[in-house]
Amino acid sequence: SAASDVYKRQTPLPWQVRELMEIGGATGMLIGIFVSFYALAKARSRMLQLKSRMRVASSEFYDLVEDEFDGWNLSPKERDIAMFILKGLSNHEISQVTEKKEGTVKAQTNSLFRKAGVSNRSQFAFYFIEVLMQEPLVLHDDGTSVENGGTGS
């Protein structure tokens, strides 16, 4: 058939054409390597920025929690219990970590909830989410902040 004859080449490609093809392929691979390194460097830089912002946010959250604990006049033991609750530990797990009886942990938890004006763990955790939603978000390393709903640009 005529179509198969078109694809059959009787004479080999000249060496110059083959050389140009190989140079083009090698150049393409080198460009790909450089672009990959550039993208990797940009991603690493972005990751470090986000990590720094996360540290700031974590510190801000801790300060916010401590301020609330101060306002509730929590004892040091109640503060410990509150932090364990915010980390998601159950009364049983808290009793194991603190080496206290589960009944003692439950009593301290109830005292904590009374002082915080909540009745259970979900409400306690949600309280801090609610407070965070009212606070400005720190988005820039220079200390400037943008209110919630802002673009951060």
PDB file of C-alpha atoms in Angstrom, residues 59-75 78-80 82-83 86 111-118 123-135:
ATOM      1  CA  SER A  59       1.980  30.539  69.611  1.00  0.00           C
ATOM      2  CA  GLU A  60      -0.998  32.878  69.137  1.00  0.00           C
ATOM      3  CA  PHE A  61      -3.418  30.031  69.871  1.00  0.00           C
ATOM      4  CA  TYR A  62      -1.492  29.067  73.008  1.00  0.00           C
ATOM      5  CA  ASP A  63      -1.541  32.706  74.181  1.00  0.00           C
ATOM      6  CA  LEU A  64      -5.279  32.909  73.486  1.00  0.00           C
ATOM      7  CA  VAL A  65      -5.920  29.709  75.449  1.00  0.00           C
ATOM      8  CA  GLU A  66      -3.797  30.951  78.361  1.00  0.00           C
ATOM      9  CA  ASP A  67      -5.716  34.261  78.393  1.00  0.00           C
ATOM     10  CA  GLU A  68      -9.018  32.384  78.585  1.00  0.00           C
ATOM     11  CA  PHE A  69      -7.672  30.129  81.345  1.00  0.00           C
ATOM     12  CA  ASP A  70      -6.587  33.235  83.288  1.00  0.00           C
ATOM     13  CA  GLY A  71     -10.075  34.712  82.870  1.00  0.00           C
ATOM     14  CA  TRP A  72     -11.649  31.545  84.246  1.00  0.00           C
ATOM     15  CA  ASN A  73      -9.203  31.437  87.191  1.00  0.00           C
ATOM     16  CA  LEU A  74      -8.237  27.834  86.480  1.00  0.00           C
ATOM     17  CA  SER A  75      -5.915  26.062  88.890  1.00  0.00           C
ATOM     18  CA  GLU A  78      -7.378  22.327  85.763  1.00  0.00           C
ATOM     19  CA  ARG A  79      -5.165  23.979  83.132  1.00  0.00           C
ATOM     20  CA  ASP A  80      -3.423  20.660  82.537  1.00  0.00           C
ATOM     21  CA  ALA A  82      -8.017  21.570  79.843  1.00  0.00           C
ATOM     22  CA  MET A  83      -4.969  21.224  77.591  1.00  0.00           C
ATOM     23  CA  LEU A  86      -8.096  20.295  73.793  1.00  0.00           C
ATOM     24  CA  SER A 111     -15.082  21.994  87.561  1.00  0.00           C
ATOM     25  CA  LEU A 112     -13.345  23.179  84.407  1.00  0.00           C
ATOM     26  CA  PHE A 113     -16.559  23.015  82.367  1.00  0.00           C
ATOM     27  CA  ARG A 114     -18.445  24.951  85.066  1.00  0.00           C
ATOM     28  CA  LYS A 115     -15.852  27.719  85.063  1.00  0.00           C
ATOM     29  CA  ALA A 116     -15.824  27.828  81.255  1.00  0.00           C
ATOM     30  CA  GLY A 117     -19.625  27.918  81.063  1.00  0.00           C
ATOM     31  CA  VAL A 118     -19.884  24.781  78.923  1.00  0.00           C
ATOM     32  CA  GLN A 123     -18.688  22.770  73.589  1.00  0.00           C
ATOM     33  CA  PHE A 124     -15.322  23.357  75.260  1.00  0.00           C
ATOM     34  CA  ALA A 125     -13.403  22.827  72.005  1.00  0.00           C
ATOM     35  CA  PHE A 126     -15.953  24.800  70.001  1.00  0.00           C
ATOM     36  CA  TYR A 127     -15.589  27.699  72.428  1.00  0.00           C
ATOM     37  CA  PHE A 128     -11.983  28.188  71.282  1.00  0.00           C
ATOM     38  CA  ILE A 129     -12.902  27.846  67.623  1.00  0.00           C
ATOM     39  CA  GLU A 130     -15.516  30.550  68.148  1.00  0.00           C
ATOM     40  CA  VAL A 131     -12.994  32.814  69.895  1.00  0.00           C
ATOM     41  CA  LEU A 132     -10.470  32.241  67.099  1.00  0.00           C
ATOM     42  CA  MET A 133     -13.058  33.206  64.494  1.00  0.00           C
ATOM     43  CA  GLN A 134     -13.400  36.578  66.232  1.00  0.00           C
ATOM     44  CA  GLU A 135      -9.636  37.209  66.440  1.00  0.00           C
TER      45      GLU A 135
END
